[in-house]
PDB file of C-alpha atoms in Angstrom:
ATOM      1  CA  UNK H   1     -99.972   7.983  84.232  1.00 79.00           C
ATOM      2  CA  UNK H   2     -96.679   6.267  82.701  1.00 86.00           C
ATOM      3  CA  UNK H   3     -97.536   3.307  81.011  1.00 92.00           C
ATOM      4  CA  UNK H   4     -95.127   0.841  79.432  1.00 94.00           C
ATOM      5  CA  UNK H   5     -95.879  -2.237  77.203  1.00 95.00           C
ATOM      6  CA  UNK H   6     -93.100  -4.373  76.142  1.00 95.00           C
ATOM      7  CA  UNK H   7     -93.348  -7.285  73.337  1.00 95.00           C
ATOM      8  CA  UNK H   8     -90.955  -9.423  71.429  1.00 96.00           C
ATOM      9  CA  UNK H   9     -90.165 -12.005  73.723  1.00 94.00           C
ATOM     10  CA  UNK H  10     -90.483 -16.042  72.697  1.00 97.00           C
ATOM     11  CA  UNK H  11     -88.961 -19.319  72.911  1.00 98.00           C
ATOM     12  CA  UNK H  12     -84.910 -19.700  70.567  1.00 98.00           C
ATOM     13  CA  UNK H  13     -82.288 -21.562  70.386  1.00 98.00           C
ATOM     14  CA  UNK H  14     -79.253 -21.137  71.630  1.00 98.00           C
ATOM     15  CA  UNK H  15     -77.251 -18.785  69.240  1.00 98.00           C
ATOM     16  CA  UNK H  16     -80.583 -17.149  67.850  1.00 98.00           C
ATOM     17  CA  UNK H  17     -82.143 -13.520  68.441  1.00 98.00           C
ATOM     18  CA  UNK H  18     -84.667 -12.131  69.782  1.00 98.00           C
ATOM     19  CA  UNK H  19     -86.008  -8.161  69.605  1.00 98.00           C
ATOM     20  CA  UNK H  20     -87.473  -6.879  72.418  1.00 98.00           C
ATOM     21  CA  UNK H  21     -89.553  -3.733  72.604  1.00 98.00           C
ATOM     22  CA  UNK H  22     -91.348  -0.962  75.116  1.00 96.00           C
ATOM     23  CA  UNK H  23     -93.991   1.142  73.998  1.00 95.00           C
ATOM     24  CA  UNK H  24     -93.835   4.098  77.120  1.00 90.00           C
ATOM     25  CA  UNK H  25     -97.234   6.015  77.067  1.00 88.00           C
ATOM     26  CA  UNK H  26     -97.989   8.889  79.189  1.00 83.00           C
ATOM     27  CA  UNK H  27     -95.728  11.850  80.872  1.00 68.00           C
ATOM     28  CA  UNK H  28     -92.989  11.053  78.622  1.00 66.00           C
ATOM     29  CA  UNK H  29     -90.200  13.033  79.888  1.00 68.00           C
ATOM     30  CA  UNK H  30     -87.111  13.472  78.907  1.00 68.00           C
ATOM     31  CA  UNK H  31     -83.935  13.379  80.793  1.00 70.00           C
ATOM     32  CA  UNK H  32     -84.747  10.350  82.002  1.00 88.00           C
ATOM     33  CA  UNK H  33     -83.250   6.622  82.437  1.00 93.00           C
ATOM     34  CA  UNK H  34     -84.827   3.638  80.435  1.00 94.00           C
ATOM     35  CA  UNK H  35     -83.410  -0.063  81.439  1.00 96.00           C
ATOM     36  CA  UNK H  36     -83.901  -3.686  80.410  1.00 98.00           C
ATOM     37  CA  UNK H  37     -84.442  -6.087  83.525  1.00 98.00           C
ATOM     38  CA  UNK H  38     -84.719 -10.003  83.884  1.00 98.00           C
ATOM     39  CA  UNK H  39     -85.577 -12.179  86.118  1.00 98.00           C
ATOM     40  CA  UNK H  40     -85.788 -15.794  87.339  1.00 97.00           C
ATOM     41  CA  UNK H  41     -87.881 -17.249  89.747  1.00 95.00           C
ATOM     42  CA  UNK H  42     -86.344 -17.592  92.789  1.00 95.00           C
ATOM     43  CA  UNK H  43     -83.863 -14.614  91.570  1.00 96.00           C
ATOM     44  CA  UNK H  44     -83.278 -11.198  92.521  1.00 96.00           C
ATOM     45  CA  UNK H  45     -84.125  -9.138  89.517  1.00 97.00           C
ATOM     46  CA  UNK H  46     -80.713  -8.130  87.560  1.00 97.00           C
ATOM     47  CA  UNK H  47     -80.124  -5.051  85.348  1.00 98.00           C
ATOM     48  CA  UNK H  48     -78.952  -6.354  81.708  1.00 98.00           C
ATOM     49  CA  UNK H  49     -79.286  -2.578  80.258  1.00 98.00           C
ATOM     50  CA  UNK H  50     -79.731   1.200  80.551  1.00 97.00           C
ATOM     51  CA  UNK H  51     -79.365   4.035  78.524  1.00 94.00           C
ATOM     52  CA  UNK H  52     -80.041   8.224  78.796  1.00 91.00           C
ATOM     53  CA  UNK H  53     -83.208   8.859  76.877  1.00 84.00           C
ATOM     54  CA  UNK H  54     -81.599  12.121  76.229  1.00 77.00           C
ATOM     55  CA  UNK H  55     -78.775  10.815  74.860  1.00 72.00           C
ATOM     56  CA  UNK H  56     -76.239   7.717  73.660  1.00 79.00           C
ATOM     57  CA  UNK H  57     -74.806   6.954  77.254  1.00 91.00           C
ATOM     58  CA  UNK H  58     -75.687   3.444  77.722  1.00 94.00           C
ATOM     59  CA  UNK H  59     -74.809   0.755  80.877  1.00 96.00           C
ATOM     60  CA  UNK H  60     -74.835  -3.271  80.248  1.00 97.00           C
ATOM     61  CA  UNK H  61     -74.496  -6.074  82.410  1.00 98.00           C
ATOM     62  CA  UNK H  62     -71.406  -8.059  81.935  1.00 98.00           C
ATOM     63  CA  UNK H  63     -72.667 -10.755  80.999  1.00 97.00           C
ATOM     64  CA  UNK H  64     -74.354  -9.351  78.409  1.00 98.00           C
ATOM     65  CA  UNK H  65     -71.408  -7.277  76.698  1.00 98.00           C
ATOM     66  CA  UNK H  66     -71.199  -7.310  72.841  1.00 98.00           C
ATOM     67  CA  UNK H  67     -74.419  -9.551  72.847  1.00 98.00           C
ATOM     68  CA  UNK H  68     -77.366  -7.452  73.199  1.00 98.00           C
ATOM     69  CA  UNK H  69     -78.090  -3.770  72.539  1.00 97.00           C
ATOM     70  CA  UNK H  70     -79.878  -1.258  73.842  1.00 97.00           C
ATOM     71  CA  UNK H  71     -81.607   1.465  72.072  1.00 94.00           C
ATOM     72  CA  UNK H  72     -83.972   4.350  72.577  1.00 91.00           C
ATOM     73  CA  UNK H  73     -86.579   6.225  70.083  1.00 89.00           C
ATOM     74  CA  UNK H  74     -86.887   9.355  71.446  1.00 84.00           C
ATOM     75  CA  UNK H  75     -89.628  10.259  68.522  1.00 86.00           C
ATOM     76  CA  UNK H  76     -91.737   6.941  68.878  1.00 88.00           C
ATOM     77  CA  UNK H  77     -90.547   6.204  72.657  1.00 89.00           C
ATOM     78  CA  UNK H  78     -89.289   3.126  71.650  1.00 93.00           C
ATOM     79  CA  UNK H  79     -87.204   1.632  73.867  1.00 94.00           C
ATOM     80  CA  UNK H  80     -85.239  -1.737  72.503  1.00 97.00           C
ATOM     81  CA  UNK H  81     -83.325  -4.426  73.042  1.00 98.00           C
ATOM     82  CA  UNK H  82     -81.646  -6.705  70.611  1.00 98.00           C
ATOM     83  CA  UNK H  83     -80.302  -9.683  71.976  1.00 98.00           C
ATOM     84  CA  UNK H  84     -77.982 -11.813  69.838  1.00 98.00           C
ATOM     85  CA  UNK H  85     -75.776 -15.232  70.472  1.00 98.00           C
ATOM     86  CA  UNK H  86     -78.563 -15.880  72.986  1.00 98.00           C
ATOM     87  CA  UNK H  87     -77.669 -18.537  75.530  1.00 98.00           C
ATOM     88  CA  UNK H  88     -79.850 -20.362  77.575  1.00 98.00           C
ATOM     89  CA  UNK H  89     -79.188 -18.025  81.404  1.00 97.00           C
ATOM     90  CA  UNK H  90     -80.444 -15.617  79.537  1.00 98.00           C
ATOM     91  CA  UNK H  91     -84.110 -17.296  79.777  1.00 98.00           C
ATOM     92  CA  UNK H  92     -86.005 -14.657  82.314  1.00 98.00           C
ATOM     93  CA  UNK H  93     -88.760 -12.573  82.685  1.00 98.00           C
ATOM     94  CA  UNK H  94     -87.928  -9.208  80.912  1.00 98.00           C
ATOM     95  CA  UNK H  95     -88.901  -6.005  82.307  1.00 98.00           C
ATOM     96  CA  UNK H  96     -88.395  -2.516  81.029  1.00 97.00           C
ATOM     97  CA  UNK H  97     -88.567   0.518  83.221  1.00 96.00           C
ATOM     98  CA  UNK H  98     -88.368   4.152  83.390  1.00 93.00           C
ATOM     99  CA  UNK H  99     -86.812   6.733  85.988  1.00 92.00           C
ATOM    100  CA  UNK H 100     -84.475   9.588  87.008  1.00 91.00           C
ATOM    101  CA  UNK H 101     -81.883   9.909  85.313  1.00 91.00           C
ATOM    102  CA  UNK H 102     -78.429   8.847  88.131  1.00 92.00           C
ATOM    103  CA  UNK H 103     -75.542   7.583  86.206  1.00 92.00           C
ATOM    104  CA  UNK H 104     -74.167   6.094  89.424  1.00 94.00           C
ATOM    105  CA  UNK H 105     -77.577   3.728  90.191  1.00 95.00           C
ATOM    106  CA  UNK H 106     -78.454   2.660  86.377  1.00 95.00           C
ATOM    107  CA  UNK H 107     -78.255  -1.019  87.716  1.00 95.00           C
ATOM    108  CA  UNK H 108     -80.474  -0.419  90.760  1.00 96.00           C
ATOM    109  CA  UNK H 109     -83.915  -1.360  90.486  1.00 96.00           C
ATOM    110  CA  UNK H 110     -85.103   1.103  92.987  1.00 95.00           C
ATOM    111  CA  UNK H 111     -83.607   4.206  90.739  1.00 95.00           C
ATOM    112  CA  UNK H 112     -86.827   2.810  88.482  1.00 95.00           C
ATOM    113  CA  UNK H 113     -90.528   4.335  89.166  1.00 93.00           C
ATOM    114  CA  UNK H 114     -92.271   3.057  86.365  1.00 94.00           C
ATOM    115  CA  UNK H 115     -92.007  -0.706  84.794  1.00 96.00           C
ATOM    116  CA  UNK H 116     -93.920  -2.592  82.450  1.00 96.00           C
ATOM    117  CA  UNK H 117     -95.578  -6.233  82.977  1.00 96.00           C
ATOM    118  CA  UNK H 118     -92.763  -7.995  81.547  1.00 97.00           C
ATOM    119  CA  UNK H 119     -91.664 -10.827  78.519  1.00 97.00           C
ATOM    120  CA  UNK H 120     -90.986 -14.066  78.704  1.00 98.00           C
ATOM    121  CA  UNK H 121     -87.689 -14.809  76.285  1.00 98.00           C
ATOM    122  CA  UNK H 122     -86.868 -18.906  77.001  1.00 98.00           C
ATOM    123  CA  UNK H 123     -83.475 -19.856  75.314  1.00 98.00           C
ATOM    124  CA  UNK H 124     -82.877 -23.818  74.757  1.00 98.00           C
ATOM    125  CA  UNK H 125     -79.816 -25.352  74.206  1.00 95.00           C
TER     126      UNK H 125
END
């Protein structure tokens, strides 16, 4: 049984950081795809990033570009997410998740079998 347990999120201000983080627990495989999700009520849930737990190859959201950064621990299985010049659509419910590995579907949130129970990250302006 995969578990994953993220923590971190919180309430900022606009400009600030935050650190998010997701303990994964169980069959942890390598090979694999770990991702950063949000969503809003109301919202489809969006990919913001992915990366290869096997290696550097990482994916982000547009919107998200040269703001936040994704990173794995492949020792601890640690995955990360530091989010800087935070603005306030970034406020969502984050989820991290875990999957096959498919360089073509990092973004889609069926490519994911396992996710976590989410973070609340609320950005004011």
């Amino acid at each position: 049984q995969v578990q994953l347990v993220e923590s971190g999120g919180g309430s900022v201000q606009a400009g600030g950081s935050l650190r998010l983080s997701c303990a994964v627990s169980g069959a942890t495989y390598s090979n694999t795809a770990r991702a950063w999700f949000r969503q809003v009520p109301g919202k489809t849930r969006e990919a913001v990033a992915a990366i290869y737990s096997g290696g550097s190859f990482t994916y982000y959201a547009d919107s998200v570009k040269g703001r936040f950064t994704i990173s794995h621990d492949n020792a601890k299985h640690i995955l990360s997410l530091q989010m800087n010049s935070l603005k306030p659509n970034d406020t969502a419910m984050y989820y991290c998740a875990a999957g096959p590995w498919n360089r073509d579907r990092l973004s889609v949130s069926d490519q994911y079998t396992y996710w976590g129970q989410g973070t609340q990250v609320t950005v004011s302006s």
